[in-house]
PDB file of C-alpha atoms in Angstrom:
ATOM      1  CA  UNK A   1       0.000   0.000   0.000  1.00 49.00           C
ATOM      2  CA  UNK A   2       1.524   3.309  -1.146  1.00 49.00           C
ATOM      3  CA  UNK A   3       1.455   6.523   1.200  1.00 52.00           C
ATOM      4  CA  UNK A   4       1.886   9.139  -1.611  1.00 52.00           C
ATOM      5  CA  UNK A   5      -1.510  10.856  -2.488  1.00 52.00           C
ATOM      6  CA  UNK A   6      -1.443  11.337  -6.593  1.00 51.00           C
ATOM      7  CA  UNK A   7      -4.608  13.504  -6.659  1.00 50.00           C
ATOM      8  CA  UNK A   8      -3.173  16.279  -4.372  1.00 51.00           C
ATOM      9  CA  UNK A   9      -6.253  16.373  -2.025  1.00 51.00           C
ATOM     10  CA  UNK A  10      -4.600  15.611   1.039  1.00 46.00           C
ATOM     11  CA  UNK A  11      -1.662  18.535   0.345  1.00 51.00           C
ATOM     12  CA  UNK A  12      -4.615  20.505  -0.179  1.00 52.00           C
ATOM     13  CA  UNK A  13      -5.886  19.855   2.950  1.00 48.00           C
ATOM     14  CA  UNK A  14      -2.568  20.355   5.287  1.00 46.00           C
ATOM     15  CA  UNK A  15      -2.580  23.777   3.320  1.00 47.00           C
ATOM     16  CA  UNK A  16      -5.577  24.912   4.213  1.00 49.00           C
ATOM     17  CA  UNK A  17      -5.830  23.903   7.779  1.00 50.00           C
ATOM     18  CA  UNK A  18      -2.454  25.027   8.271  1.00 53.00           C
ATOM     19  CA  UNK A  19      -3.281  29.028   6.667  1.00 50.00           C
ATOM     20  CA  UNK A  20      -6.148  29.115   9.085  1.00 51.00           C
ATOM     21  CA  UNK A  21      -4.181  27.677  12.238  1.00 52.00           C
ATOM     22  CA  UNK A  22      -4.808  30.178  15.508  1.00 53.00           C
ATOM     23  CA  UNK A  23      -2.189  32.272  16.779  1.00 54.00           C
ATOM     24  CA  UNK A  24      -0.349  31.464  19.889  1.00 59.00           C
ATOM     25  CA  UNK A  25      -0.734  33.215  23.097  1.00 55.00           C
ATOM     26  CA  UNK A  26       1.780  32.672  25.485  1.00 64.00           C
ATOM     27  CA  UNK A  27      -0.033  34.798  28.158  1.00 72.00           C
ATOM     28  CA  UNK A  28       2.167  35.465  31.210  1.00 85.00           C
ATOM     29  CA  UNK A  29       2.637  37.622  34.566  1.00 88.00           C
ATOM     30  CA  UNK A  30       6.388  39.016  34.466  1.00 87.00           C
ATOM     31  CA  UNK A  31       7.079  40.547  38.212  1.00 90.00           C
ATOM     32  CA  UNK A  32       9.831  42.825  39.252  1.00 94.00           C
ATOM     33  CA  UNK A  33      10.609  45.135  42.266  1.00 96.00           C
ATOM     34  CA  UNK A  34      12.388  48.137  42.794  1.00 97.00           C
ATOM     35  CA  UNK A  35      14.135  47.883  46.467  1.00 98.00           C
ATOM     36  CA  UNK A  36      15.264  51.467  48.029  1.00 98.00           C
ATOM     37  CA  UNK A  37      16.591  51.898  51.463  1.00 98.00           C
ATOM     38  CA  UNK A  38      17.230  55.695  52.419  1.00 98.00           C
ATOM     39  CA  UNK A  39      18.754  56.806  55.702  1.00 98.00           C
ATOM     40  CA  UNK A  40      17.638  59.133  58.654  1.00 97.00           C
ATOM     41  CA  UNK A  41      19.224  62.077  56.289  1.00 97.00           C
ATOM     42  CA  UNK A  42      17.294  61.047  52.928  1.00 97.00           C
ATOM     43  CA  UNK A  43      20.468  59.788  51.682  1.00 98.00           C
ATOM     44  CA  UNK A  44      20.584  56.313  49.496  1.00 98.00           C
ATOM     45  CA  UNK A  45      21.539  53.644  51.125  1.00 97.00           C
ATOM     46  CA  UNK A  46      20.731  50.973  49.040  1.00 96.00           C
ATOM     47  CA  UNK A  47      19.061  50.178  45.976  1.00 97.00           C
ATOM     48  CA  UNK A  48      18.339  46.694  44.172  1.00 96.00           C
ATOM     49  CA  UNK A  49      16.048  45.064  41.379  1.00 97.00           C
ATOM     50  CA  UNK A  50      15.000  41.571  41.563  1.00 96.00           C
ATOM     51  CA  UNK A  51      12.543  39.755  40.107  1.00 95.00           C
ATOM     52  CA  UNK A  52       9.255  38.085  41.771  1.00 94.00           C
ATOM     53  CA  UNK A  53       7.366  34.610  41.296  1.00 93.00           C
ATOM     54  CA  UNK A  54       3.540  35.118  40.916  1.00 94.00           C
ATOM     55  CA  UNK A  55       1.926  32.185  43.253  1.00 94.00           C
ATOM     56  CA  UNK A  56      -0.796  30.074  42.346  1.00 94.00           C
ATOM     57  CA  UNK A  57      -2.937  32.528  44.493  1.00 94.00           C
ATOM     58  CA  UNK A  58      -1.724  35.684  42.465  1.00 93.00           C
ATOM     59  CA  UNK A  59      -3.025  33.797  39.210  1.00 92.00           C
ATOM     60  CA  UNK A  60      -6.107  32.969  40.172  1.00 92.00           C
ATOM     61  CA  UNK A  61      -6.266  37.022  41.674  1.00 92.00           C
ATOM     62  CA  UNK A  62      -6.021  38.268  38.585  1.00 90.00           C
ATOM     63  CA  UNK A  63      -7.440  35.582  36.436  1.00 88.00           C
ATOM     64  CA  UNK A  64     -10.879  35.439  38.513  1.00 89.00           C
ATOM     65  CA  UNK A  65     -11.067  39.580  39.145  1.00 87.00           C
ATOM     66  CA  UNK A  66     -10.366  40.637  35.351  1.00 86.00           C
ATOM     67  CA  UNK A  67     -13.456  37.622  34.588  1.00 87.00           C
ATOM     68  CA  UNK A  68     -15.822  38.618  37.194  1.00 84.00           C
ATOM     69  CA  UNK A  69     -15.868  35.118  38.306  1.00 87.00           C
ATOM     70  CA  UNK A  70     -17.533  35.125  41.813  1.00 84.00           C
ATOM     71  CA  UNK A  71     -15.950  34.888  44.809  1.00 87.00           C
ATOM     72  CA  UNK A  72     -12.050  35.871  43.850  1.00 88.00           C
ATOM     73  CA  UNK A  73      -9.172  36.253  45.870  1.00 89.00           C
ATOM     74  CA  UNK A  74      -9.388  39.430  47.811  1.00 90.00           C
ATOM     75  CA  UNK A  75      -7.721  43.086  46.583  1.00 91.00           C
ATOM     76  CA  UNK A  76      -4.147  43.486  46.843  1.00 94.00           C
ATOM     77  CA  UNK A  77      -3.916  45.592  50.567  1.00 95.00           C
ATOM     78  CA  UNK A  78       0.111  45.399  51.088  1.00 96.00           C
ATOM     79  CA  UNK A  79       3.059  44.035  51.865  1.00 97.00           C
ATOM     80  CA  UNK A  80       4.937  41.777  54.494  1.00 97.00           C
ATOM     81  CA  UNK A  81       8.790  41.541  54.667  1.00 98.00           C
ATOM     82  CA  UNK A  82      10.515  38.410  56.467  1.00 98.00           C
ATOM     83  CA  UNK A  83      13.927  37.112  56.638  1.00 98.00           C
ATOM     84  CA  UNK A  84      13.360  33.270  55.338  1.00 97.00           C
ATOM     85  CA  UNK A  85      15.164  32.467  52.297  1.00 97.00           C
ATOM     86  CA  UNK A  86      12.890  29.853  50.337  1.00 97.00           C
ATOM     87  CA  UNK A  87      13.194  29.776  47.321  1.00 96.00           C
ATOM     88  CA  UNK A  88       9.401  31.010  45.651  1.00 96.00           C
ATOM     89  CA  UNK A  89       7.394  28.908  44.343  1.00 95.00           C
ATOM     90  CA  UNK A  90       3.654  28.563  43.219  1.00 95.00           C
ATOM     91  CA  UNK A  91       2.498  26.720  46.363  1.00 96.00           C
ATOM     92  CA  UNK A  92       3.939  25.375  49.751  1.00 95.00           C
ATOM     93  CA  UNK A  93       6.479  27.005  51.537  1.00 91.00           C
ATOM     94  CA  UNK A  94       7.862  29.055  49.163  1.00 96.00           C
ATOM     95  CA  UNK A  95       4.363  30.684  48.159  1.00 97.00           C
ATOM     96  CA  UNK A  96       4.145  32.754  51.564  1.00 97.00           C
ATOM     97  CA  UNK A  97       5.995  34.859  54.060  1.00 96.00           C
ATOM     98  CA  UNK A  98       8.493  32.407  55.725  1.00 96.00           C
ATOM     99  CA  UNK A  99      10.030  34.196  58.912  1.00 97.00           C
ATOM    100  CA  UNK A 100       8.087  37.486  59.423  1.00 96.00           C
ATOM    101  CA  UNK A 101       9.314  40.242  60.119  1.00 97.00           C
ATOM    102  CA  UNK A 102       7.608  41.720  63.744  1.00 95.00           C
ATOM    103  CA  UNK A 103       4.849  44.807  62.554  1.00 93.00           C
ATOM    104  CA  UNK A 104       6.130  44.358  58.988  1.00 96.00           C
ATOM    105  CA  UNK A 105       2.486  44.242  57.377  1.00 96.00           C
ATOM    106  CA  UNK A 106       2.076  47.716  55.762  1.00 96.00           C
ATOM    107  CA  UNK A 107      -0.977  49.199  53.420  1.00 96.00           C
ATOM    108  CA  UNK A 108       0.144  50.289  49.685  1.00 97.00           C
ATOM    109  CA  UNK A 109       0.907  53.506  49.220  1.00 94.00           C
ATOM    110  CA  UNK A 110      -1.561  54.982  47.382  1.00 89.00           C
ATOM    111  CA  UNK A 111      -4.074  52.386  45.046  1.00 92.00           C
ATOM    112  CA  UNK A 112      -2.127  50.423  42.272  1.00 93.00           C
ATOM    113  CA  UNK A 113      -1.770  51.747  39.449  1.00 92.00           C
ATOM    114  CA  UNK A 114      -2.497  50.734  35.749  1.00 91.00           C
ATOM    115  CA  UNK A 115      -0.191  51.552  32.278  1.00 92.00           C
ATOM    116  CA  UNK A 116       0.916  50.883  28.916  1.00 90.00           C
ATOM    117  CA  UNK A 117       4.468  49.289  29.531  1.00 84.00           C
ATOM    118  CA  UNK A 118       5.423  48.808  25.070  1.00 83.00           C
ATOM    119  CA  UNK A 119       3.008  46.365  24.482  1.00 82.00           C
ATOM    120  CA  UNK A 120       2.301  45.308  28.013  1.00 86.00           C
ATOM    121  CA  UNK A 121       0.014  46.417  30.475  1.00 90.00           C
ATOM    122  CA  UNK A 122       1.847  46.734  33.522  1.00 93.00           C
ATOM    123  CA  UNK A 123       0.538  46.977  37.725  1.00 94.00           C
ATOM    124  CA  UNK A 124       2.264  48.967  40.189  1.00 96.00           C
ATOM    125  CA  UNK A 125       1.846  48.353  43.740  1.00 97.00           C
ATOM    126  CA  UNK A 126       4.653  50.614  46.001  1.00 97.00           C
ATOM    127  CA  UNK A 127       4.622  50.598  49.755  1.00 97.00           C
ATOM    128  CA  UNK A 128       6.878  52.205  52.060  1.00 97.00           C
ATOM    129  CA  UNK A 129       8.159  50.984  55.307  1.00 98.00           C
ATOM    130  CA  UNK A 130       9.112  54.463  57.546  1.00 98.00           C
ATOM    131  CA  UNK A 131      11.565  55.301  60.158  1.00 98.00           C
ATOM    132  CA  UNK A 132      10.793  53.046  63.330  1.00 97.00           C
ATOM    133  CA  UNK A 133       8.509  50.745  61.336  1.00 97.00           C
ATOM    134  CA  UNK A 134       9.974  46.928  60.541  1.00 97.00           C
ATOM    135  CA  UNK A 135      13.334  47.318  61.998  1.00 97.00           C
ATOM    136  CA  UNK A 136      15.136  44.374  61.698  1.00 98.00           C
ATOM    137  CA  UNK A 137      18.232  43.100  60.283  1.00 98.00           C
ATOM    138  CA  UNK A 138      18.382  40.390  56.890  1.00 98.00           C
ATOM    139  CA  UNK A 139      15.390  40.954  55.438  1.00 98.00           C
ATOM    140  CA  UNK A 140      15.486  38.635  52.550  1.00 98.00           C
ATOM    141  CA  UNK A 141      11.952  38.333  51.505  1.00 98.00           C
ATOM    142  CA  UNK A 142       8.780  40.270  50.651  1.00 98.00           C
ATOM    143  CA  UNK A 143       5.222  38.593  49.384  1.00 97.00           C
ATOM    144  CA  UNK A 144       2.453  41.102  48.288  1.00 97.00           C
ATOM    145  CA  UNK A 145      -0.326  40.022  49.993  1.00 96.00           C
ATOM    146  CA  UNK A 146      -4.461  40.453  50.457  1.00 95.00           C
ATOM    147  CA  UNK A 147      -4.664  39.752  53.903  1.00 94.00           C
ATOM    148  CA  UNK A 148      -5.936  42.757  56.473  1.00 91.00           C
ATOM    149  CA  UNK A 149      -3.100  44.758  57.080  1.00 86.00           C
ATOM    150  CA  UNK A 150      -4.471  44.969  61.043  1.00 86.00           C
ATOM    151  CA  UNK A 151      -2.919  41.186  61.016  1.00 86.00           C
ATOM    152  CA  UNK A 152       0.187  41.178  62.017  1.00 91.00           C
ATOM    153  CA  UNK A 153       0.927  37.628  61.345  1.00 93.00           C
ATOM    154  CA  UNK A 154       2.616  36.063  58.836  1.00 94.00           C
ATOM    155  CA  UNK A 155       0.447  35.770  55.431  1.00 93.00           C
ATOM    156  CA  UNK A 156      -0.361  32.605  54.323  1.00 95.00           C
ATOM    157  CA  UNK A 157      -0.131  30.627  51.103  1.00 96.00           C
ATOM    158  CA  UNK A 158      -3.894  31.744  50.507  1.00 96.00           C
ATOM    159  CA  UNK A 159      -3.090  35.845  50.808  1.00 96.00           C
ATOM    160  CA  UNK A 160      -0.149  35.781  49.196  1.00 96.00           C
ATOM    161  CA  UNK A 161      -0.186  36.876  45.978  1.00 96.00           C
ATOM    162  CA  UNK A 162       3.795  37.034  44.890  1.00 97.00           C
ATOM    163  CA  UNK A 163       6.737  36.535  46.694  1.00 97.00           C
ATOM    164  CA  UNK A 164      10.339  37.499  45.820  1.00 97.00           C
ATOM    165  CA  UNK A 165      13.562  36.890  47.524  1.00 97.00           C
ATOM    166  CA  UNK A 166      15.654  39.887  48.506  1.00 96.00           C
ATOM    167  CA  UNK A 167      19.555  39.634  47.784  1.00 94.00           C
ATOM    168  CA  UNK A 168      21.903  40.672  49.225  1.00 95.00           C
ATOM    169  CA  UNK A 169      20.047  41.007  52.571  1.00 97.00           C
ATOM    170  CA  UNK A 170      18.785  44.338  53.907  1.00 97.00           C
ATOM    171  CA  UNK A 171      19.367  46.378  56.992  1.00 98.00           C
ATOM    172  CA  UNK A 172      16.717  49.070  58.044  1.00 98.00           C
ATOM    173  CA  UNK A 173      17.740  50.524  60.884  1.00 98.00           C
ATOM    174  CA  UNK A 174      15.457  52.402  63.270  1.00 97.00           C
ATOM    175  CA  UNK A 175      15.793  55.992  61.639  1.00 98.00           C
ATOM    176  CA  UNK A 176      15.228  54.222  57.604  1.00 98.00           C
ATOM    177  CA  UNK A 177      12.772  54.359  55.192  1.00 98.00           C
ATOM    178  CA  UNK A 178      12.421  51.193  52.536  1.00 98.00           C
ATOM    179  CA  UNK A 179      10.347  51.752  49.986  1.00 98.00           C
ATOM    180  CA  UNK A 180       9.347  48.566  47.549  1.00 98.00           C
ATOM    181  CA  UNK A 181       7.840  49.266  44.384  1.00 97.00           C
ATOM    182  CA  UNK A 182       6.508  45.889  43.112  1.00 96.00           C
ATOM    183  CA  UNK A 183       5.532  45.812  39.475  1.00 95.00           C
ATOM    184  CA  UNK A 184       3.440  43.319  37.135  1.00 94.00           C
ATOM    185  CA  UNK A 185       3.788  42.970  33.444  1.00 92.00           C
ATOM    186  CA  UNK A 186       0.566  41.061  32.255  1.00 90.00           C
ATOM    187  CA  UNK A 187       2.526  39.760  28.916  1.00 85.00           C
ATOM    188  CA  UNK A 188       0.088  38.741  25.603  1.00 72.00           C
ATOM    189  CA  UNK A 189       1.055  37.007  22.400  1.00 55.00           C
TER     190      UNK A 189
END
């Protein structure tokens, strides 16, 4: 039995299909923060980028608010810093604050904000930590979070919306300010 089509009707069909084939969308959530620590005087003191891991939480947050599907994850509210160095992942340990840092739970600054990033749309969330608030030495992690920022207990796996590791380390000493500003790039085709 021979394979090879003489009448052309099956290269006919492999054309056609293929013309009229959908594109690809490789939707994706690209995080990054901005990490600035300024002393009592205003001065710099340190400044870092890193990048974040969205947890399984943060897709269903945006997946289930931007669809209207009832009952999604709560709002964004703030951030939590700790000093556990898990790697992040999209559920278990690494998909929530690991060792908080004491009174660390702080409300954004301001309501996120929305923009045109090229072709991306892109979500800023900035908070900032002021002089006598979160003291503490190492801090090596941040999540962005939903839970009530009156808790002052470590968020869990099912407030957490990101996480990201912070390296090297920060200091904020009693009289510093650190200021996170945590971005999303919602990435289409």
């Amino acid at each position: 039995m021979s394979t090879v089509d003489s009448t052309g009707v099956c290269d006919q069909i492999v054309t056609t299909v293929e013309s009229h084939r959908p594109a690809r969308d490789s939707a994706a959530i690209r995080g990054a923060l901005l990490i600035e620590l300024h002393g009592p005087d205003g001065a710099l003191k340190y400044r870092h980028k890193t990048s974040n891991l969205v947890t399984r939480v943060g897709d269903q947050f945006y997946g289930e608010r931007a669809t209207g599907v009832g009952s999604p994850p709560a709002q964004a509210t703030g951030m939590q810093l700790g000093t556990g160095t898990t790697t992040p992942s999209k559920t278990g340990a690494g998909a929530a604050i690991v060792t908080l840092v004491a009174a660390s739970l702080v409300a954004l600054t301001g309501t996120p904000a929305s923009s045109l990033s090229g072709s991306s749309r892109r979500i800023t969330f900035a908070v900032t930590w002021t002089a006598g608030v979160a003291t503490a030495n190492d801090i090596a992690e941040v999540v962005l979070t939903n839970q009530s920022t009156g808790t002052q207990t470590a968020a869990p796996e099912a407030a957490t919306i990101a996480r990201a590791l912070v390296s090297p380390t920060v200091n904020k000493a009693a009289g510093d300010s650190l200021t996170i500003t945590w971005q999303h790039d919602i990435l289409g085709a």
